[in-house]
Short mmCIF file of N, CA, C and O in Angstrom, two decimals:
data_model
loop_
_atom_site.label_atom_id
_atom_site.label_comp_id
_atom_site.label_asym_id
_atom_site.label_seq_id
_atom_site.Cartn_x
_atom_site.Cartn_y
_atom_site.Cartn_z
N MET A 1 -5.84 -18.56 -14.43
CA MET A 1 -6.52 -19.00 -13.08
C MET A 1 -5.78 -18.70 -11.82
O MET A 1 -6.12 -18.24 -10.89
N CYS A 2 -4.63 -19.31 -11.91
CA CYS A 2 -3.71 -19.45 -10.83
C CYS A 2 -3.29 -18.00 -10.38
O CYS A 2 -3.18 -17.59 -9.25
N ASP A 3 -3.03 -17.23 -11.25
CA ASP A 3 -2.55 -15.89 -11.12
C ASP A 3 -3.55 -15.00 -10.29
O ASP A 3 -3.22 -14.33 -9.35
N VAL A 4 -4.77 -15.13 -10.78
CA VAL A 4 -5.85 -14.59 -10.13
C VAL A 4 -5.90 -15.19 -8.62
O VAL A 4 -6.12 -14.38 -7.58
N MET A 5 -5.72 -16.41 -8.03
CA MET A 5 -5.84 -16.84 -6.94
C MET A 5 -4.67 -16.40 -6.16
O MET A 5 -4.70 -15.89 -4.86
N GLU A 6 -3.53 -16.34 -6.80
CA GLU A 6 -2.04 -15.81 -6.07
C GLU A 6 -2.52 -14.36 -5.72
O GLU A 6 -2.10 -13.75 -4.70
N ARG A 7 -2.99 -13.81 -6.55
CA ARG A 7 -3.20 -12.17 -6.42
C ARG A 7 -4.13 -11.92 -5.19
O ARG A 7 -4.12 -11.12 -4.29
N TYR A 8 -5.30 -13.05 -5.19
CA TYR A 8 -6.14 -12.85 -3.98
C TYR A 8 -5.53 -13.07 -2.71
O TYR A 8 -5.93 -12.51 -1.75
N GLU A 9 -4.69 -14.01 -2.73
CA GLU A 9 -3.97 -14.50 -1.48
C GLU A 9 -3.21 -13.32 -1.01
O GLU A 9 -3.15 -13.09 0.28
N GLU A 10 -2.49 -12.62 -1.96
CA GLU A 10 -1.59 -11.67 -1.73
C GLU A 10 -2.21 -10.33 -1.07
O GLU A 10 -2.02 -10.00 -0.09
N ILE A 11 -3.42 -10.10 -1.67
CA ILE A 11 -4.33 -8.99 -1.15
C ILE A 11 -4.77 -9.56 0.28
O ILE A 11 -4.97 -8.54 1.14
N ALA A 12 -5.24 -10.70 0.66
CA ALA A 12 -5.74 -10.98 1.61
C ALA A 12 -4.73 -11.08 2.84
O ALA A 12 -4.99 -10.51 4.07
N ALA A 13 -3.51 -11.50 2.54
CA ALA A 13 -2.37 -11.34 3.32
C ALA A 13 -2.15 -9.87 3.83
O ALA A 13 -1.85 -9.41 4.99
N GLU A 14 -2.26 -8.97 2.84
CA GLU A 14 -1.71 -7.54 3.01
C GLU A 14 -2.86 -6.94 3.99
O GLU A 14 -2.58 -6.19 4.96
N LYS A 15 -4.15 -7.23 3.98
CA LYS A 15 -5.17 -6.92 4.73
C LYS A 15 -5.21 -7.43 6.11
O LYS A 15 -5.36 -6.76 7.06
N ALA A 16 -4.91 -8.72 6.17
CA ALA A 16 -4.65 -9.31 7.43
C ALA A 16 -3.41 -8.73 8.24
O ALA A 16 -3.51 -8.34 9.60
N GLU A 17 -2.52 -8.31 7.51
CA GLU A 17 -1.14 -7.51 8.20
C GLU A 17 -1.65 -6.26 8.57
O GLU A 17 -1.35 -5.73 9.60
N GLU A 18 -2.32 -5.42 7.79
CA GLU A 18 -2.89 -4.14 8.15
C GLU A 18 -3.60 -4.25 9.51
O GLU A 18 -3.66 -3.34 10.21
N LYS A 19 -4.62 -5.21 9.52
CA LYS A 19 -5.57 -5.24 10.51
C LYS A 19 -4.62 -5.50 11.81
O LYS A 19 -5.05 -5.00 13.00
N ALA A 20 -3.75 -6.37 11.80
CA ALA A 20 -2.85 -6.62 12.93
C ALA A 20 -2.06 -5.59 13.43
O ALA A 20 -1.78 -5.32 14.64
N ASN A 21 -1.56 -4.66 12.36
CA ASN A 21 -0.71 -3.56 12.76
C ASN A 21 -1.59 -2.58 13.44
O ASN A 21 -1.05 -1.81 14.50
N ILE A 22 -2.92 -2.35 12.84
CA ILE A 22 -3.87 -1.38 13.63
C ILE A 22 -4.15 -1.78 15.02
O ILE A 22 -4.18 -1.08 15.93
N LYS A 23 -4.42 -3.03 15.22
CA LYS A 23 -4.64 -3.62 16.54
C LYS A 23 -3.36 -3.38 17.49
O LYS A 23 -3.56 -3.04 18.75
N ALA A 24 -2.20 -3.58 16.86
CA ALA A 24 -1.03 -3.22 17.73
C ALA A 24 -0.87 -1.82 18.18
O ALA A 24 -0.28 -1.36 19.31
N VAL A 25 -1.16 -0.98 17.26
CA VAL A 25 -0.90 0.45 17.43
C VAL A 25 -2.09 0.95 18.65
O VAL A 25 -1.70 1.70 19.21
N LYS A 26 -3.16 0.33 18.42
CA LYS A 26 -4.25 0.65 19.49
C LYS A 26 -3.66 0.07 20.75
O LYS A 26 -3.85 1.07 21.56
N ASN A 27 -3.10 -1.00 20.78
CA ASN A 27 -2.50 -1.44 22.15
C ASN A 27 -1.37 -0.50 22.72
O ASN A 27 -1.32 -0.21 23.84
N MET A 28 -0.67 -0.12 21.77
CA MET A 28 0.49 0.72 22.22
C MET A 28 -0.08 2.15 22.64
O MET A 28 0.47 2.66 23.66
N ILE A 29 -1.04 2.51 22.17
CA ILE A 29 -1.79 3.92 22.59
C ILE A 29 -2.31 3.38 24.07
O ILE A 29 -2.36 4.31 25.00
N LYS A 30 -3.32 2.49 24.10
CA LYS A 30 -4.13 2.31 25.25
C LYS A 30 -2.98 1.81 26.50
O LYS A 30 -3.19 2.28 27.55
N VAL A 31 -2.18 0.90 26.26
CA VAL A 31 -1.33 0.29 27.19
C VAL A 31 -0.13 0.89 27.63
O VAL A 31 0.14 1.08 28.77
N PHE A 32 0.54 1.42 26.56
CA PHE A 32 1.81 2.08 26.80
C PHE A 32 1.72 3.69 26.51
O PHE A 32 3.03 4.37 26.78
N GLN A 33 0.51 4.28 26.31
CA GLN A 33 0.58 5.61 26.12
C GLN A 33 1.55 6.24 25.21
O GLN A 33 2.11 7.19 25.35
N ALA A 34 1.84 5.32 24.11
CA ALA A 34 2.66 5.71 23.16
C ALA A 34 2.40 6.93 22.48
O ALA A 34 1.33 7.35 22.17
N THR A 35 3.50 7.86 22.19
CA THR A 35 3.03 9.25 21.39
C THR A 35 2.94 8.72 19.93
O THR A 35 3.50 7.67 19.53
N LYS A 36 2.41 9.72 19.13
CA LYS A 36 2.33 9.51 17.61
C LYS A 36 3.85 9.49 17.03
O LYS A 36 4.04 8.59 16.20
N GLN A 37 4.66 10.19 17.65
CA GLN A 37 6.01 10.26 17.08
C GLN A 37 6.55 8.71 17.07
O GLN A 37 7.39 8.07 16.20
N GLN A 38 6.39 8.19 18.37
CA GLN A 38 7.04 6.83 18.78
C GLN A 38 6.31 5.59 17.79
O GLN A 38 7.08 5.00 17.22
N ILE A 39 5.11 5.83 17.62
CA ILE A 39 4.41 4.90 16.61
C ILE A 39 4.74 4.99 15.29
O ILE A 39 4.95 4.08 14.51
N LEU A 40 4.79 6.14 14.76
CA LEU A 40 5.23 6.52 13.34
C LEU A 40 6.76 6.05 13.00
O LEU A 40 7.00 5.81 11.89
N GLN A 41 7.47 5.71 14.08
CA GLN A 41 8.88 5.07 13.73
C GLN A 41 8.74 3.67 13.43
O GLN A 41 9.75 2.98 12.69
N ILE A 42 7.41 2.92 13.57
CA ILE A 42 7.23 1.57 13.37
C ILE A 42 6.13 1.26 12.30
O ILE A 42 6.34 0.59 11.17
N TYR A 43 5.05 2.03 12.58
CA TYR A 43 3.89 1.83 11.58
C TYR A 43 3.72 3.01 10.77
O TYR A 43 4.21 4.15 11.18
N SER A 44 2.82 2.92 9.88
CA SER A 44 2.47 4.07 8.68
C SER A 44 1.38 4.94 9.57
O SER A 44 0.85 4.59 10.30
N GLU A 45 1.54 6.20 8.93
CA GLU A 45 0.43 7.30 9.48
C GLU A 45 -0.76 6.64 9.10
O GLU A 45 -1.84 6.92 10.07
N THR A 46 -1.16 5.98 8.06
CA THR A 46 -2.53 5.45 7.82
C THR A 46 -2.91 4.55 8.95
O THR A 46 -3.94 4.65 9.29
N GLU A 47 -2.11 3.69 9.29
CA GLU A 47 -2.39 2.66 10.43
C GLU A 47 -2.58 3.42 11.51
O GLU A 47 -3.56 2.88 12.28
N TYR A 48 -1.97 4.34 11.93
CA TYR A 48 -2.02 5.25 13.17
C TYR A 48 -3.35 5.97 13.14
O TYR A 48 -4.25 5.86 14.14
N GLU A 49 -3.72 6.48 12.22
CA GLU A 49 -4.97 7.38 11.95
C GLU A 49 -6.14 6.46 12.21
O GLU A 49 -7.09 6.69 12.86
N GLN A 50 -6.11 5.26 11.45
CA GLN A 50 -7.22 4.19 11.62
C GLN A 50 -7.20 3.74 13.21
O GLN A 50 -8.41 3.60 13.39
N ALA A 51 -6.29 3.38 13.56
CA ALA A 51 -6.18 3.05 15.20
C ALA A 51 -7.00 3.95 15.93
O ALA A 51 -7.71 3.77 16.93
N VAL A 52 -6.57 5.39 15.56
CA VAL A 52 -7.09 6.59 16.62
C VAL A 52 -8.54 6.52 16.36
O VAL A 52 -9.35 6.70 17.27
N LYS A 53 -9.03 6.44 14.96
CA LYS A 53 -10.35 6.66 14.74
C LYS A 53 -11.15 5.37 15.49
O LYS A 53 -12.23 5.47 16.01
N GLU A 54 -10.74 4.20 15.28
CA GLU A 54 -11.41 3.03 15.93
C GLU A 54 -11.27 3.27 17.59
O GLU A 54 -12.44 2.78 18.15
N LEU A 55 -10.49 3.73 18.18
CA LEU A 55 -10.50 4.03 19.50
C LEU A 55 -11.33 5.04 19.82
O LEU A 55 -12.08 4.79 20.95
N GLU A 56 -11.61 6.08 19.03
CA GLU A 56 -12.64 7.11 19.28
C GLU A 56 -13.93 6.34 19.22
O GLU A 56 -14.82 6.77 19.94
N GLU A 57 -14.14 5.43 18.20
CA GLU A 57 -15.40 4.99 18.19
C GLU A 57 -15.73 3.89 19.20
O GLU A 57 -16.88 3.91 19.68
N GLU A 58 -14.89 3.35 19.74
CA GLU A 58 -15.09 2.42 20.92
C GLU A 58 -15.54 3.19 22.13
O GLU A 58 -16.18 2.97 22.85
N GLU A 59 -14.74 4.47 22.19
CA GLU A 59 -15.09 5.30 23.45
C GLU A 59 -16.47 5.80 23.34
O GLU A 59 -17.12 5.96 24.48
N ALA A 60 -16.79 5.96 22.06
CA ALA A 60 -18.16 6.68 22.07
C ALA A 60 -19.29 5.72 22.22
O ALA A 60 -20.44 5.91 22.47
N GLU A 61 -19.08 4.29 22.23
CA GLU A 61 -20.13 3.42 22.36
C GLU A 61 -20.52 3.13 23.90
O GLU A 61 -20.05 3.58 24.69
#
């Protein structure tokens, strides 16, 4: 049972980190007008693409 709980905590931590990274990427784009190349030096392409998608959805609202 402990292994299951440890794995759950690990997954939750990974998701929290990814969410924080996406928020950071969104801020880099909005506040600093960072380019894709600049962002990909620090964050993954998946995080970048998700941030762009969320920004587009926010603009559509």
